[in-house]
JSON list of C-alpha atoms in Angstrom, two decimals:
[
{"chain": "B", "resi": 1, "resn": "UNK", "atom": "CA", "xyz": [20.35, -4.66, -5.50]},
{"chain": "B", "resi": 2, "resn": "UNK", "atom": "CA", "xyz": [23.20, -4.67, -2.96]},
{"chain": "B", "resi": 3, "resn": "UNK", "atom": "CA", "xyz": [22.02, -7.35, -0.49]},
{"chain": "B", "resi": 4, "resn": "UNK", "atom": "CA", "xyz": [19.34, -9.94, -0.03]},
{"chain": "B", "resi": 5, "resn": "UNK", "atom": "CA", "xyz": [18.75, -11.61, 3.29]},
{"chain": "B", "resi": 6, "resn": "UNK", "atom": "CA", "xyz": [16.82, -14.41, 1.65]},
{"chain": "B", "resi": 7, "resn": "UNK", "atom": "CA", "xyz": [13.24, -13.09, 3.13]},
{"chain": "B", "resi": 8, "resn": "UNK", "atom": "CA", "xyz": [12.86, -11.11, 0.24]},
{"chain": "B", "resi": 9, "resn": "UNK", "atom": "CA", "xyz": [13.49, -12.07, -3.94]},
{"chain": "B", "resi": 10, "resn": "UNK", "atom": "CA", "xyz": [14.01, -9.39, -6.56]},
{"chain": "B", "resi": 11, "resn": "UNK", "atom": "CA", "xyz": [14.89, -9.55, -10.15]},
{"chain": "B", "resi": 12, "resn": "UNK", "atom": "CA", "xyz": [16.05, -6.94, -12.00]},
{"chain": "B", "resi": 13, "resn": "UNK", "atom": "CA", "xyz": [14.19, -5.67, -14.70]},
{"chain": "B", "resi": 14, "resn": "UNK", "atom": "CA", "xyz": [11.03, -6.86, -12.83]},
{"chain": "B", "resi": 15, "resn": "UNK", "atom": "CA", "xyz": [8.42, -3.90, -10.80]},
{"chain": "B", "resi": 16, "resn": "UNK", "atom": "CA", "xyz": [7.76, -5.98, -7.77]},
{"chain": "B", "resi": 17, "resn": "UNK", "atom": "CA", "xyz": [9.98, -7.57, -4.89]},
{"chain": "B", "resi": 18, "resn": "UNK", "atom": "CA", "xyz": [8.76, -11.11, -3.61]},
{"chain": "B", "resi": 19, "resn": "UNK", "atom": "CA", "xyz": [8.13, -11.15, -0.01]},
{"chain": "B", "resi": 20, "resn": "UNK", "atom": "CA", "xyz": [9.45, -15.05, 0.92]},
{"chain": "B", "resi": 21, "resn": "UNK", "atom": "CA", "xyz": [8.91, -15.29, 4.68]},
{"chain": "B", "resi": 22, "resn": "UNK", "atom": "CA", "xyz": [5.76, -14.03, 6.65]},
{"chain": "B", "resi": 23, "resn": "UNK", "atom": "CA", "xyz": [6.64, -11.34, 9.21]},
{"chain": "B", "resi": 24, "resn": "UNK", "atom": "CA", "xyz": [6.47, -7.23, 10.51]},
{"chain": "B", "resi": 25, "resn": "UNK", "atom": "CA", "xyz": [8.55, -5.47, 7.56]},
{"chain": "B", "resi": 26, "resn": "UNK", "atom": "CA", "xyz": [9.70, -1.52, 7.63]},
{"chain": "B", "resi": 27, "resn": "UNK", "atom": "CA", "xyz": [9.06, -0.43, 4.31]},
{"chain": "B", "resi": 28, "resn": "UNK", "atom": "CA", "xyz": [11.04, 2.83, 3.30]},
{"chain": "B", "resi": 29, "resn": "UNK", "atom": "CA", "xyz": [11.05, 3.62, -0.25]},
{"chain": "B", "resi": 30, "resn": "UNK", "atom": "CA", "xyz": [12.50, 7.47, -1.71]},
{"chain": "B", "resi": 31, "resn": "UNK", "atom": "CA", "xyz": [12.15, 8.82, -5.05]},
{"chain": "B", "resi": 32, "resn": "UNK", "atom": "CA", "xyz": [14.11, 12.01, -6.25]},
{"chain": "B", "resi": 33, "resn": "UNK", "atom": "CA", "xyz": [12.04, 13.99, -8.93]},
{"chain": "B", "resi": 34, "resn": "UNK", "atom": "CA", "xyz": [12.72, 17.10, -11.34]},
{"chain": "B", "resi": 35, "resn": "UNK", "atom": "CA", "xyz": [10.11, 19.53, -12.37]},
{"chain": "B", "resi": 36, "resn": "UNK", "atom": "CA", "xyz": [7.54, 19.39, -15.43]},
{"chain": "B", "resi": 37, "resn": "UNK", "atom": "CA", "xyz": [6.72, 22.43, -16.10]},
{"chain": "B", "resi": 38, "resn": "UNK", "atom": "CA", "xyz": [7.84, 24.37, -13.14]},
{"chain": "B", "resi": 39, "resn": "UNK", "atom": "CA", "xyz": [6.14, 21.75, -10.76]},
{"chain": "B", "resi": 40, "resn": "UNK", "atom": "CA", "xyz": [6.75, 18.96, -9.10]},
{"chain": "B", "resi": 41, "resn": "UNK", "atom": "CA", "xyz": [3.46, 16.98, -7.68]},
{"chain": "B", "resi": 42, "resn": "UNK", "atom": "CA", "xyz": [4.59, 13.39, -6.03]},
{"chain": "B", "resi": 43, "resn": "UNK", "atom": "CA", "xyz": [2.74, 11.27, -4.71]},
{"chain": "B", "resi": 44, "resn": "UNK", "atom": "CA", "xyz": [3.41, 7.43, -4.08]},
{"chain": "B", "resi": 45, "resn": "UNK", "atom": "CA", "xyz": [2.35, 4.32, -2.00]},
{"chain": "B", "resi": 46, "resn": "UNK", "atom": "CA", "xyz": [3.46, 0.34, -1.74]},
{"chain": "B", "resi": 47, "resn": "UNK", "atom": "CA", "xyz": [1.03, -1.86, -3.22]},
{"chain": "B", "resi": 48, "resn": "UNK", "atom": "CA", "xyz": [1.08, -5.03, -1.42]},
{"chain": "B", "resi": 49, "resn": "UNK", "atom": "CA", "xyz": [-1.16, -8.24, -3.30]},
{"chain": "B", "resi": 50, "resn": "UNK", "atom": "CA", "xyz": [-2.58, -5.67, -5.27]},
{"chain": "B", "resi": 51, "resn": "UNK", "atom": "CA", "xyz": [-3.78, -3.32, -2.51]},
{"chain": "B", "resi": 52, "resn": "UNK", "atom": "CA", "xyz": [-2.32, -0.09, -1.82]},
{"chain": "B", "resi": 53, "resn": "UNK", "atom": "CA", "xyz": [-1.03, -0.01, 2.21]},
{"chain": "B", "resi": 54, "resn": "UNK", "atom": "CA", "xyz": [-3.28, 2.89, 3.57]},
{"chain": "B", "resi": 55, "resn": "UNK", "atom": "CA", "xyz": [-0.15, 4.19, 5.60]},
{"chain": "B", "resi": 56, "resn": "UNK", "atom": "CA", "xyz": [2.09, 4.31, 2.93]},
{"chain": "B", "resi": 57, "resn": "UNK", "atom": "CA", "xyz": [0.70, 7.13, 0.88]},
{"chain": "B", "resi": 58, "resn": "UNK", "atom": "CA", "xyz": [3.20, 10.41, 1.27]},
{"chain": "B", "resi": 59, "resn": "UNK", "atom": "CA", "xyz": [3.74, 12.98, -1.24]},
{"chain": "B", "resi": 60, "resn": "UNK", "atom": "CA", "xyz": [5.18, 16.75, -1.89]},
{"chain": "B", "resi": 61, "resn": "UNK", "atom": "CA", "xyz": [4.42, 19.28, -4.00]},
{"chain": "B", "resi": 62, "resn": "UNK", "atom": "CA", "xyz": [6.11, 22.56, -5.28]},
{"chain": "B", "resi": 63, "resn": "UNK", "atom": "CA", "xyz": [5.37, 25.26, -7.79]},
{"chain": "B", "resi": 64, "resn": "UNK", "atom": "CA", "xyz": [8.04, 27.65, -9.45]},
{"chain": "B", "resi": 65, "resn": "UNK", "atom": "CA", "xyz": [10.83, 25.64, -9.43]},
{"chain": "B", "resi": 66, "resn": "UNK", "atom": "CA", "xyz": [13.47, 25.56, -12.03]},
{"chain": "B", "resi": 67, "resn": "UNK", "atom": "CA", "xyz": [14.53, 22.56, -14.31]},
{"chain": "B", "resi": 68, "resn": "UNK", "atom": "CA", "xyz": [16.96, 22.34, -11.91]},
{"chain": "B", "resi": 69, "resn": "UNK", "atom": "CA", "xyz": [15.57, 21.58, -8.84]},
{"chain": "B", "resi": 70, "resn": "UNK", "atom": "CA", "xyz": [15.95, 18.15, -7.68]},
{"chain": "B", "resi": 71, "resn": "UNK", "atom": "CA", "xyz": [12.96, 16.92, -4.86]},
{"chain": "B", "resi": 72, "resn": "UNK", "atom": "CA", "xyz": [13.50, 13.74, -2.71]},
{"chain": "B", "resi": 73, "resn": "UNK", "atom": "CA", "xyz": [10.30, 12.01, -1.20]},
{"chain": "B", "resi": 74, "resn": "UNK", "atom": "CA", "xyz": [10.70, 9.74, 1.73]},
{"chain": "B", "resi": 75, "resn": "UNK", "atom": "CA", "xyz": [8.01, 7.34, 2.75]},
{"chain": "B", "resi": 76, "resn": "UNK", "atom": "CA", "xyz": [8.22, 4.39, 5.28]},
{"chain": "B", "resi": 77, "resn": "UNK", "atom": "CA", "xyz": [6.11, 2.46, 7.80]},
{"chain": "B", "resi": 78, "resn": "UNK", "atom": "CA", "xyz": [5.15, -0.99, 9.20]},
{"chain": "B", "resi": 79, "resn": "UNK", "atom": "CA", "xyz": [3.19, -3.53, 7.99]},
{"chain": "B", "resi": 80, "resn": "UNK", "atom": "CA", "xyz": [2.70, -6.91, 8.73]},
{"chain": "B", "resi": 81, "resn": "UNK", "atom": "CA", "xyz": [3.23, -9.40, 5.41]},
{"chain": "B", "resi": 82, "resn": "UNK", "atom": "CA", "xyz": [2.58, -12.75, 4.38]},
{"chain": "B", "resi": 83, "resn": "UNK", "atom": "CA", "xyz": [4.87, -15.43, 2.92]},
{"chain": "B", "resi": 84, "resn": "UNK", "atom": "CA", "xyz": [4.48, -15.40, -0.76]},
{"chain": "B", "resi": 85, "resn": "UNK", "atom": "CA", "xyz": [3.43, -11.70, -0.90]},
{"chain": "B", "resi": 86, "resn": "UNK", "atom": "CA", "xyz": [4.26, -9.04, -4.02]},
{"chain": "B", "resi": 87, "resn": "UNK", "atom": "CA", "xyz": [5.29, -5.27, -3.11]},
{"chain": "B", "resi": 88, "resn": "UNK", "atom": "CA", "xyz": [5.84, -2.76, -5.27]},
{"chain": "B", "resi": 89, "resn": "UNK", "atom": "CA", "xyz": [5.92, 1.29, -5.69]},
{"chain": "B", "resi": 90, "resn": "UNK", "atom": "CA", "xyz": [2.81, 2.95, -7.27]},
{"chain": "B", "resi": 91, "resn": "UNK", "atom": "CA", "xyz": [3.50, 6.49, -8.37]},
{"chain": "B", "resi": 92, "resn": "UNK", "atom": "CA", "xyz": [-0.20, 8.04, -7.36]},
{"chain": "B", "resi": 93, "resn": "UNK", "atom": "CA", "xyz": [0.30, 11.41, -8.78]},
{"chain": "B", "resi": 94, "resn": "UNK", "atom": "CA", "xyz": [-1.88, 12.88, -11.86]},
{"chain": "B", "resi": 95, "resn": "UNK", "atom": "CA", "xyz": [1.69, 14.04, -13.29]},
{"chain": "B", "resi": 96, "resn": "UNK", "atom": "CA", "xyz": [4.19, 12.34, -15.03]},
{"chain": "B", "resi": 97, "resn": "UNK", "atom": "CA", "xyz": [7.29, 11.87, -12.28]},
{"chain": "B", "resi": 98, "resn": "UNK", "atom": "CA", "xyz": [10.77, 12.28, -13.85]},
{"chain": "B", "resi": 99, "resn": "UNK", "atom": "CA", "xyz": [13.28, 10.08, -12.03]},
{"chain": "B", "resi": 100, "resn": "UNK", "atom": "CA", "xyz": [15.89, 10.56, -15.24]},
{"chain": "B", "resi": 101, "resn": "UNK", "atom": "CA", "xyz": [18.46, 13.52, -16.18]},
{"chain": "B", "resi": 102, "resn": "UNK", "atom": "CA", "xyz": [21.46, 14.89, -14.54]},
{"chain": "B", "resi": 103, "resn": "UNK", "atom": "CA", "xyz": [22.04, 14.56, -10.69]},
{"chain": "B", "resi": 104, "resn": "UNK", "atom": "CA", "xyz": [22.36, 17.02, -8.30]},
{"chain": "B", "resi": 105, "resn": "UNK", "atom": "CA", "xyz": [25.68, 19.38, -9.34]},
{"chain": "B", "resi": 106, "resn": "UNK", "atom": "CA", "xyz": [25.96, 16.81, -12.80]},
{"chain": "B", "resi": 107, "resn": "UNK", "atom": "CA", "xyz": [26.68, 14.07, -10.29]},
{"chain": "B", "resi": 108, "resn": "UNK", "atom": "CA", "xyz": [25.12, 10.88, -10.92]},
{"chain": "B", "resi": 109, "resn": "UNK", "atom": "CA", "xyz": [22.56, 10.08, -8.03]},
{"chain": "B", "resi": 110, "resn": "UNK", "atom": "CA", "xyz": [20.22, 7.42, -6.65]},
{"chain": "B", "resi": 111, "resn": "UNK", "atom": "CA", "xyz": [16.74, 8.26, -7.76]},
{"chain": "B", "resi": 112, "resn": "UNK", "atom": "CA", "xyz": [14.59, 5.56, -6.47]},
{"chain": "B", "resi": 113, "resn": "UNK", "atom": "CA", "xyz": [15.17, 2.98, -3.36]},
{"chain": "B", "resi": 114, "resn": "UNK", "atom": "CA", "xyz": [12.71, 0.31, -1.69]},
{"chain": "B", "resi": 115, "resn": "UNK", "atom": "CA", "xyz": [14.27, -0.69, 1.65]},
{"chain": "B", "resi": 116, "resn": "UNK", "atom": "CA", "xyz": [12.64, -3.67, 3.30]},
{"chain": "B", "resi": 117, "resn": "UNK", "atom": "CA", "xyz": [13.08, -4.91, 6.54]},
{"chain": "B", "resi": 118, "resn": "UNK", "atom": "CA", "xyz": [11.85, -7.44, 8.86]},
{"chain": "B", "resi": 119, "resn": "UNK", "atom": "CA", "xyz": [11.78, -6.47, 12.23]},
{"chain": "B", "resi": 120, "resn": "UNK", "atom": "CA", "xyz": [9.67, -9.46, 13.80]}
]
C-alpha cells in the first residue's frame, strides 16, 4: 500500500480495508487473470458490511485462449459509505481466478488493485 490519506486503514495480510470517515468514495478495483483451461470467466464485486454493492458487479469472459494470455478487469463506481465500514473484493465467478505466474513478456506485473477515493 503506497499511500493512506487517513480515511481509510489497511493491513497487510488482512482481505478488507477499513473505511474511517463517512463520505461519497470512487471505488476502482482491477484484477489481471490467466486462463484455466483455455478460459478465463471473471467476475467480481466490493462487498461493503457484508453486502455486495449492486453497481459494482463487472466481469469478462473468453474461450480459446492460451496459457499465455493475460486478461485485466476494471470495475469502479460510487457509493456513499459510513464511518467504521469494511470493503473488500469478492471474486463472484464459478471458476477458480489465477492472479499468480509470470507477467506479461516475463515481467513482473500488478495483478490486483483497490483504489478508494473520497470525493465528498
Amino acid at each position: 500500500l503506497a499511500y493512506q490519506s487517513g480515511d481509510f486503514t489497511f493491513i497487510p495480510g488482512n482481505s478488507s480495508v477499513t473505511i474511517e470517515r463517512a463520505g461519497v468514495y470512487r471505488i476502482h478495483y482491477g484484477v489481471t487473470a490467466r486462463p484455466l483451461e483455455g478460459r478465463i470467466n471473471q467476475a467480481y464485486a466490493v462487498v461493503i458490511d457484508g453486502v455486495e454493492h449492486p453497481l459494482s458487479f463487472f466481469g469478462n469472459r473468453q474461450e480459446g485462449v492460451t496459457n499465455t494470455t493475460r486478461t485485466p478487469l476494471n470495475g469502479i463506481f460510487l457509493a456513499p459509505i459510513s464511518a467504521g465500514a469494511t470493503l473488500s473484493l469478492r471474486n463472484k465467478s464459478a471458476d477458480v481466478d489465477y492472479l499468480a505466474g509470470t507477467g506479461v513478456d516475463n515481467q513482473a506485473i500488478n495483478r490486483a488493485f483497490l483504489l478508494i477515493e473520497r470525493i465528498g
